[in-house]
Coordinates of C-alpha atoms in Angstrom, one line a residue:
Chain A
M1 CA 0.0 0.0 0.0
H2 CA 3.0 2.3 0.4
N3 CA 4.4 1.6 -3.0
N4 CA 4.1 5.2 -4.1
I5 CA 6.3 6.3 -1.2
N6 CA 9.6 4.8 -2.0
D7 CA 10.3 6.7 -5.1
K8 CA 8.5 9.8 -4.1
N9 CA 11.7 11.9 -3.9
S10 CA 14.3 9.7 -5.4
K11 CA 16.0 12.5 -7.2
S12 CA 17.1 14.3 -4.0
P13 CA 20.8 14.1 -3.0
S14 CA 22.0 11.5 -0.6
G15 CA 21.2 11.9 3.1
D16 CA 18.7 14.6 2.3
L17 CA 15.5 12.7 1.6
G18 CA 13.7 13.9 4.7
V19 CA 12.4 11.3 7.2
G20 CA 13.1 7.6 6.8
I21 CA 10.6 5.3 8.5
V22 CA 12.0 2.0 9.6
N23 CA 9.7 -0.5 7.9
Y24 CA 9.9 -3.6 10.1
G25 CA 6.2 -4.6 10.2
A26 CA 5.3 -3.6 13.7
G27 CA 2.0 -1.9 13.4
N28 CA 0.4 0.4 10.9
I29 CA 2.0 3.6 9.7
F30 CA -0.8 5.0 7.5
S31 CA -1.6 7.7 10.1
L32 CA 2.1 8.6 10.6
T33 CA 2.7 9.1 6.9
A34 CA -0.6 11.0 6.6
A35 CA 0.6 13.4 9.3
L36 CA 3.9 13.9 7.5
D37 CA 2.0 14.6 4.3
R38 CA -0.1 17.2 6.0
L39 CA 3.1 18.8 7.3
N40 CA 4.8 18.7 3.9
V41 CA 7.6 16.6 5.3
T42 CA 9.1 14.3 2.8
Y43 CA 9.6 10.7 3.8
G44 CA 10.3 7.2 2.6
M45 CA 10.7 3.7 3.9
V46 CA 13.9 2.2 5.3
N47 CA 14.3 -1.5 4.5
T48 CA 18.0 -1.8 4.2
E49 CA 21.2 -0.4 5.7
N50 CA 21.7 1.7 2.5
D51 CA 18.2 3.2 3.1
L52 CA 19.4 4.5 6.5
E53 CA 22.0 6.6 4.7
K54 CA 19.4 8.2 2.3
Y55 CA 17.5 10.1 5.0
S56 CA 18.5 13.0 7.3
H57 CA 16.1 11.8 10.0
I58 CA 14.9 8.4 11.0
I59 CA 11.6 7.4 12.7
I60 CA 11.1 4.0 14.4
P61 CA 7.3 3.5 14.7
G62 CA 5.7 0.7 16.6
V63 CA 2.4 -0.6 18.0
G64 CA 1.7 -3.8 19.9
H65 CA 4.0 -6.1 21.8
A66 CA 7.5 -4.7 22.5
G67 CA 9.2 -8.1 22.7
A68 CA 7.6 -9.2 19.4
A69 CA 8.5 -5.8 17.8
M70 CA 12.1 -6.3 18.8
E71 CA 12.2 -9.8 17.2
K72 CA 10.8 -8.2 14.0
L73 CA 13.4 -5.4 14.1
K74 CA 16.1 -8.0 14.5
G75 CA 14.7 -9.8 11.5
T76 CA 15.5 -6.8 9.3
G77 CA 19.2 -7.0 10.2
L78 CA 19.2 -3.3 10.9
V79 CA 19.8 -3.4 14.7
E80 CA 23.6 -2.7 14.7
A81 CA 23.3 0.0 12.0
I82 CA 20.5 1.8 13.9
K83 CA 22.6 1.8 17.1
K84 CA 25.5 3.5 15.2
L85 CA 23.3 6.3 13.7
T86 CA 24.5 9.8 14.5
K87 CA 21.5 11.6 12.8
P88 CA 18.3 12.4 14.7
V89 CA 16.3 9.3 15.4
L90 CA 12.7 9.3 16.9
G91 CA 11.0 6.3 18.4
I92 CA 7.2 6.5 18.7
C93 CA 5.3 4.5 21.3
V94 CA 6.7 0.9 21.1
G95 CA 9.4 2.4 18.9
M96 CA 10.4 4.5 21.9
Q97 CA 10.3 1.5 24.1
L98 CA 12.7 -0.3 21.7
I99 CA 15.5 2.2 22.3
T100 CA 15.4 1.4 26.0
E101 CA 17.3 -1.3 27.7
H102 CA 14.6 -3.8 28.6
S103 CA 10.8 -4.3 28.6
E104 CA 8.8 -6.3 31.1
E105 CA 6.6 -7.1 28.1
G106 CA 7.9 -10.5 27.0
D107 CA 11.0 -9.9 29.4
A108 CA 12.8 -8.6 26.3
A109 CA 16.3 -7.2 25.9
L110 CA 15.9 -4.2 23.7
L111 CA 18.3 -1.9 21.8
N112 CA 19.7 -0.4 25.0
I113 CA 20.5 3.0 23.5
V114 CA 18.9 4.8 26.4
P115 CA 19.7 3.0 29.6
V116 CA 16.2 3.0 31.2
K117 CA 13.6 0.3 31.6
T118 CA 10.1 -0.2 30.2
K119 CA 7.7 -1.5 32.8
K120 CA 4.1 -2.6 33.1
F121 CA 1.5 -0.2 34.7
D122 CA 0.4 -1.6 38.0
K123 CA -3.3 -2.1 38.5
S124 CA -2.9 -1.7 42.3
L125 CA -2.3 2.0 41.6
H126 CA -6.0 2.2 40.8
I127 CA -5.6 3.0 37.2
K128 CA -7.1 1.4 34.2
I129 CA -4.9 -0.4 31.7
P130 CA -4.3 0.4 28.9
H131 CA -3.5 4.1 29.6
M132 CA -5.8 5.4 26.8
G133 CA -6.6 8.9 26.0
W134 CA -5.3 12.5 26.3
N135 CA -2.9 13.3 29.2
A136 CA -1.0 16.3 30.1
V137 CA 2.7 16.4 29.3
N138 CA 5.4 18.6 31.0
P139 CA 8.2 19.1 28.6
K140 CA 11.6 20.3 29.6
N141 CA 13.5 22.9 27.6
N142 CA 14.2 20.8 24.5
S143 CA 14.2 21.4 20.8
L144 CA 11.7 18.6 20.2
F145 CA 9.1 20.5 22.3
E146 CA 9.9 24.0 21.0
G147 CA 6.7 26.0 21.1
V148 CA 4.8 23.4 23.2
E149 CA 3.4 24.8 26.5
D150 CA 3.5 23.1 29.8
N151 CA 0.5 20.7 30.4
T152 CA -0.3 20.4 26.7
Q153 CA -2.2 17.2 26.2
F154 CA -1.1 14.4 23.9
Y155 CA -2.8 11.1 22.9
F156 CA -1.5 8.0 24.6
V157 CA -2.3 4.3 24.1
H158 CA -0.1 1.9 26.1
S159 CA 0.1 -0.6 28.9
Y160 CA 3.8 -0.4 29.5
F161 CA 5.7 2.8 30.4
I162 CA 9.3 4.1 30.5
E163 CA 10.5 4.7 34.0
Y164 CA 11.2 8.3 34.9
N165 CA 14.9 9.1 34.9
P166 CA 15.9 12.7 35.2
T167 CA 19.0 12.2 33.1
F168 CA 17.2 11.1 30.0
D169 CA 13.7 12.5 30.6
I170 CA 12.7 15.4 28.3
A171 CA 9.0 15.4 29.1
S172 CA 7.1 13.7 31.9
A173 CA 3.5 12.7 32.4
D174 CA 1.5 11.2 35.3
Y175 CA -0.6 8.1 35.3
G176 CA -0.7 6.5 38.8
L177 CA 3.0 7.5 38.9
K178 CA 5.3 9.8 37.1
F179 CA 6.7 8.3 33.9
S180 CA 8.7 9.6 30.8
A181 CA 6.4 10.8 28.0
A182 CA 9.6 11.5 26.1
V183 CA 13.3 10.7 26.5
Q184 CA 16.5 11.8 24.8
K185 CA 20.1 10.5 24.7
D186 CA 22.4 12.3 22.2
N187 CA 20.7 12.0 18.8
F188 CA 18.1 9.5 19.9
Y189 CA 14.7 10.6 20.9
G190 CA 11.6 8.8 21.9
V191 CA 8.0 9.8 22.6
Q192 CA 5.4 7.5 24.3
F193 CA 2.4 9.4 22.9
H194 CA 1.3 9.3 19.3
P195 CA 2.2 12.7 17.8
E196 CA 0.3 11.7 14.6
K197 CA -2.9 11.5 16.7
S198 CA -2.3 14.3 19.1
G199 CA -3.9 17.2 17.2
K200 CA -1.9 20.4 16.5
A201 CA 0.5 19.8 19.4
G202 CA 1.5 16.4 18.0
E203 CA 2.0 17.9 14.6
L204 CA 4.3 20.5 16.1
V205 CA 6.4 17.8 17.7
L206 CA 6.7 16.0 14.4
K207 CA 7.6 19.2 12.6
N208 CA 10.2 20.0 15.3
F209 CA 11.8 16.6 14.9
S210 CA 12.0 17.0 11.1
N211 CA 13.8 20.3 11.7
L212 CA 16.3 19.0 14.2
S213 CA 19.9 19.5 13.2
L214 CA 22.7 18.1 15.3
Chain B
M1 CA -4.2 13.8 34.8
L2 CA -6.0 11.7 32.1
S3 CA -8.8 13.7 30.5
K4 CA -12.3 12.5 30.2
R5 CA -13.1 12.1 26.5
I6 CA -16.0 13.6 24.5
I7 CA -16.8 11.4 21.4
P8 CA -19.2 12.3 18.7
C9 CA -20.6 9.3 16.9
L10 CA -21.3 9.4 13.1
D11 CA -23.5 7.0 11.2
V12 CA -22.2 6.1 7.8
K13 CA -24.0 4.6 4.9
D14 CA -22.3 3.8 1.6
G15 CA -19.4 6.0 2.6
R16 CA -21.6 9.0 3.5
T17 CA -22.7 10.3 6.9
V18 CA -26.4 10.1 7.5
K19 CA -28.8 11.7 10.0
G20 CA -29.3 15.4 9.8
V21 CA -26.2 17.3 10.5
N22 CA -26.7 21.0 10.5
F23 CA -23.4 22.7 11.0
V24 CA -24.0 26.0 9.3
D25 CA -20.6 26.3 7.7
L26 CA -20.4 22.8 6.3
R27 CA -20.4 22.6 2.5
D28 CA -21.4 19.0 2.4
A29 CA -23.0 17.6 5.6
G30 CA -22.7 14.1 4.1
D31 CA -19.0 14.1 3.7
P32 CA -17.5 12.2 6.6
V33 CA -14.1 13.7 6.0
E34 CA -15.3 17.3 6.3
L35 CA -17.5 16.5 9.2
A36 CA -14.7 14.7 11.1
A37 CA -12.3 17.6 10.5
Q38 CA -15.0 20.0 11.8
Y39 CA -15.4 18.0 15.0
A40 CA -11.7 17.7 15.5
Q41 CA -11.4 21.4 15.2
Q42 CA -14.1 21.9 17.7
G43 CA -12.2 19.9 20.2
A44 CA -13.7 16.4 20.0
D45 CA -11.2 14.0 21.6
E46 CA -12.0 11.1 19.4
L47 CA -14.6 10.0 16.8
V48 CA -16.6 6.9 16.2
F49 CA -17.9 6.0 12.8
L50 CA -20.7 3.4 12.7
D51 CA -21.1 1.7 9.3
I52 CA -24.8 0.9 8.8
T53 CA -24.5 -0.1 5.2
A54 CA -25.6 -3.6 4.4
T55 CA -24.4 -4.3 0.9
H56 CA -21.6 -6.4 -0.5
E57 CA -19.8 -3.3 -1.7
R58 CA -19.7 -2.1 1.8
R59 CA -16.1 -3.1 2.7
K60 CA -14.5 -1.4 -0.3
T61 CA -16.4 1.8 0.2
M62 CA -15.8 1.9 3.9
I63 CA -12.0 1.3 3.4
E64 CA -11.8 4.3 1.0
M65 CA -13.7 6.4 3.5
V66 CA -11.4 5.4 6.4
K67 CA -8.4 6.2 4.3
S68 CA -9.8 9.7 3.5
V69 CA -10.6 10.3 7.1
A70 CA -7.1 9.2 8.3
R71 CA -5.4 11.4 5.8
Q72 CA -7.1 14.5 7.2
L73 CA -7.8 13.7 10.9
N74 CA -5.2 14.4 13.6
I75 CA -7.2 12.7 16.4
P76 CA -8.0 9.0 16.9
F77 CA -11.0 7.3 15.5
T78 CA -12.9 4.0 15.8
I79 CA -14.8 2.1 13.1
G80 CA -17.7 -0.1 13.9
G81 CA -20.2 -2.1 12.0
G82 CA -20.0 -5.4 10.1
I83 CA -16.6 -6.6 11.4
T84 CA -16.8 -10.3 11.7
E85 CA -13.3 -11.6 11.0
I86 CA -9.6 -10.7 11.4
A87 CA -9.4 -9.7 7.7
D88 CA -12.1 -7.0 8.1
A89 CA -10.2 -5.6 11.1
E90 CA -6.8 -5.7 9.4
A91 CA -8.1 -3.9 6.3
L92 CA -9.4 -1.1 8.6
L93 CA -6.2 -0.9 10.6
N94 CA -4.1 -0.6 7.4
A95 CA -6.5 2.1 6.2
G96 CA -5.6 4.1 9.3
A97 CA -8.3 3.3 11.9
D98 CA -7.1 3.4 15.5
K99 CA -9.6 1.0 16.9
I100 CA -12.4 -1.2 15.7
S101 CA -15.7 -1.8 17.5
I102 CA -17.4 -5.2 17.5
N103 CA -20.9 -6.0 18.7
S104 CA -23.0 -8.8 17.4
A105 CA -20.1 -10.7 15.8
A106 CA -18.6 -11.0 19.3
V107 CA -21.8 -12.2 20.8
R108 CA -22.1 -14.9 18.2
N109 CA -18.4 -15.8 18.4
P110 CA -16.7 -14.6 21.6
K111 CA -13.4 -16.0 20.5
L112 CA -13.3 -13.1 17.9
I113 CA -12.4 -10.8 20.8
E114 CA -9.5 -13.0 21.8
D115 CA -8.3 -13.4 18.2
L116 CA -8.4 -9.7 17.5
A117 CA -6.6 -8.8 20.8
K118 CA -3.9 -11.3 20.1
T119 CA -3.4 -10.2 16.5
F120 CA -3.6 -6.4 17.0
G121 CA -3.3 -5.7 20.7
V122 CA -6.1 -5.1 23.2
Q123 CA -5.9 -1.3 22.6
F124 CA -7.4 -2.0 19.1
V125 CA -10.5 -3.8 20.3
V126 CA -13.6 -2.0 21.5
L127 CA -16.6 -4.1 22.5
A128 CA -19.9 -2.3 21.9
V129 CA -22.8 -3.6 24.1
D130 CA -26.4 -2.6 23.6
T131 CA -28.2 -3.2 26.9
K132 CA -31.9 -3.1 27.9
Y133 CA -33.5 -3.8 31.3
V134 CA -35.8 -6.8 31.1
N135 CA -37.6 -8.5 34.0
G136 CA -35.2 -7.1 36.6
K137 CA -32.0 -7.9 34.6
N138 CA -29.8 -6.0 32.2
M139 CA -29.8 -8.1 29.0
V140 CA -27.5 -7.7 26.0
H141 CA -29.5 -6.9 22.8
L142 CA -28.6 -7.1 19.1
N143 CA -29.9 -5.3 16.0
G144 CA -30.3 -1.9 17.7
G145 CA -32.2 -3.3 20.6
R146 CA -34.7 -5.4 18.7
L147 CA -33.2 -8.8 19.4
I148 CA -32.7 -10.0 23.0
T149 CA -29.9 -12.5 23.8
E150 CA -29.4 -14.8 26.7
L151 CA -26.4 -12.8 28.0
E152 CA -26.6 -10.7 31.1
T153 CA -24.8 -7.4 30.4
E154 CA -22.6 -7.4 33.4
N155 CA -21.4 -11.0 32.8
W156 CA -20.8 -10.4 29.1
I157 CA -18.7 -7.4 29.7
K158 CA -16.6 -9.2 32.4
Q159 CA -16.1 -12.1 30.0
A160 CA -15.1 -9.7 27.2
E161 CA -12.5 -8.0 29.4
D162 CA -11.1 -11.4 30.2
L163 CA -11.0 -12.3 26.5
G164 CA -9.0 -9.2 25.7
A165 CA -11.4 -6.3 25.0
G166 CA -9.5 -3.1 25.5
E167 CA -12.5 -0.8 26.0
I168 CA -16.2 -1.0 26.4
L169 CA -18.8 1.1 24.6
L170 CA -22.0 0.6 26.6
T171 CA -25.2 1.9 25.1
S172 CA -28.4 1.8 27.2
M173 CA -31.3 1.2 24.8
D174 CA -33.7 2.3 27.6
H175 CA -32.0 5.7 27.6
D176 CA -31.0 6.0 23.9
G177 CA -33.0 8.7 22.1
T178 CA -34.7 9.9 25.3
K179 CA -32.4 12.8 25.9
A180 CA -33.1 12.2 29.6
G181 CA -29.6 11.5 30.6
F182 CA -27.1 8.6 30.7
D183 CA -27.8 5.4 32.6
C184 CA -25.5 6.3 35.5
G185 CA -26.6 3.5 37.7
L186 CA -25.6 0.7 35.3
L187 CA -22.6 2.5 34.0
S188 CA -21.3 3.0 37.5
K189 CA -21.9 -0.7 38.4
V190 CA -20.1 -1.9 35.3
N191 CA -17.3 0.6 35.7
Q192 CA -16.5 -0.7 39.1
M193 CA -16.3 -4.3 37.8
I194 CA -13.7 -3.8 35.1
N195 CA -10.2 -2.3 34.7
I196 CA -10.5 -1.2 31.1
P197 CA -11.9 2.2 29.9
I198 CA -15.6 2.5 29.5
I199 CA -17.5 4.9 27.1
A200 CA -21.0 5.9 28.2
S201 CA -23.6 6.1 25.4
G202 CA -27.3 6.7 25.2
G203 CA -29.4 9.4 26.6
A204 CA -27.4 12.6 26.3
G205 CA -29.7 15.6 26.1
S206 CA -27.9 18.4 27.9
M207 CA -24.5 19.5 29.1
A208 CA -25.6 18.6 32.7
H209 CA -26.0 15.0 31.6
F210 CA -22.3 14.8 30.7
T211 CA -21.3 16.3 34.0
E212 CA -23.5 13.9 35.8
V213 CA -22.2 10.8 34.0
F214 CA -18.6 11.7 34.7
Q215 CA -19.3 12.6 38.4
K216 CA -21.7 9.8 39.2
A217 CA -20.3 6.9 37.1
N218 CA -16.7 8.1 36.7
V219 CA -16.7 6.8 33.1
D220 CA -13.7 7.5 30.9
A221 CA -15.6 8.9 28.0
A222 CA -19.1 9.9 26.9
L223 CA -20.4 9.5 23.4
A224 CA -23.4 11.2 21.7
A225 CA -24.7 11.7 18.2
S226 CA -27.7 14.0 17.7
V227 CA -27.0 16.6 20.3
F228 CA -23.7 17.3 18.5
H229 CA -25.0 16.9 15.0
Y230 CA -27.9 19.2 15.5
G231 CA -25.7 21.8 17.2
E232 CA -27.7 21.5 20.4
I233 CA -24.5 21.1 22.4
L234 CA -21.3 22.7 21.1
I235 CA -18.2 20.9 22.1
P236 CA -16.2 23.9 23.2
D237 CA -19.1 25.0 25.5
L238 CA -19.4 21.5 26.8
K239 CA -15.7 21.3 27.6
Q240 CA -15.9 24.6 29.5
E241 CA -18.9 23.4 31.4
L242 CA -17.1 20.2 32.4
K243 CA -14.0 22.2 33.4
R244 CA -16.1 24.4 35.6
N245 CA -17.3 21.3 37.3
H246 CA -13.7 20.2 37.9
I247 CA -13.8 17.4 35.4
P248 CA -10.5 17.0 33.7
V249 CA -10.9 17.8 30.0
R250 CA -8.7 18.8 27.0
I251 CA -9.5 22.4 26.1

């Protein structure tokens, strides 16, 4: 269904094709590409190591089971190349969880780019699981959240969360406990919410990411 | 804090929205894309599209509509109606739907809930339940309340949660269309039994009804159709009213 995307901008110079989306079969990306279209951000699919070189920015999407997503990512043979990237990388939802060290979902070892853990929400905190809906996010001063005010709401759908760690946290949220809605380590970013489903605020975050230069 | 969600519900037939919708500045009230965008702009937190078409061409038309909506809409949306197998759900997911809602197909085949949850994750699976009070019991009904089943509403919802439903859309057929308020008693009872989000539906007639259902039943979301479509309640006004009543909302 995305066969029109690959050659969309094939005439641009190397490393300047916009956003490359890692295509590893973990969830649907129609909404993400639709959001990028609305923002006039060019994009294409990353299937091979060579593809990683074509784009100036990389997004790792993801929905579903983190352990299963990690297995699928390994199946692409791109794991080591992704870890070595020095251009801006953004993991979304399960894609964010993949850049952490470990997930309780499937007791899975992950990419360990950001040394924090992905844990399961605890029912005993009197919260419903999944955490589904719009929740307030408190961004720190970070280019990804340029122009986003404190307590802006974003759309979340997840049952596992990334533990709050002040070193890597760039935006926190509360659901029974304080967790990281966004993290950063060097050129690697992750957001737990779905920017493509979070109204204007989400579109701003995607736009900010596409404009990041390191 | 997690916001309480306000969800307009749109009936769709042959890829067109039906029921009178009278937004003054709408060029085409039957265009689901334009209507959806309008609601998103007003501050709706989510949308539900209910496909009431009954033809063989249905799936294809619906998929095209879902794609058009997903291209334009920057908030989540659910598609319900006629989903009976994994392939139906997969086509909708690939077209950009965030969730699917199942009703009678799940009653006939409860394993469908489990299969969908295992394939796509619990967050994708909304179980819609139409309930009516009959001889002292809340009974699950099909076909818009015309067909009674042997299932008691509370038991069915509990079973669905165990099977992997990620959210419950509970419509009281006794309250639906009355504009006399939501069924707060039943919603509150069901809400205390389960640990997944619940959407209240049926009976919205005034802004006070929304305040009441959030305060009394503590539901996660409230859904309505005609009060929004006919402009009787404007979403920005409703959100302000809920905020005044200390109910967390996204403004």
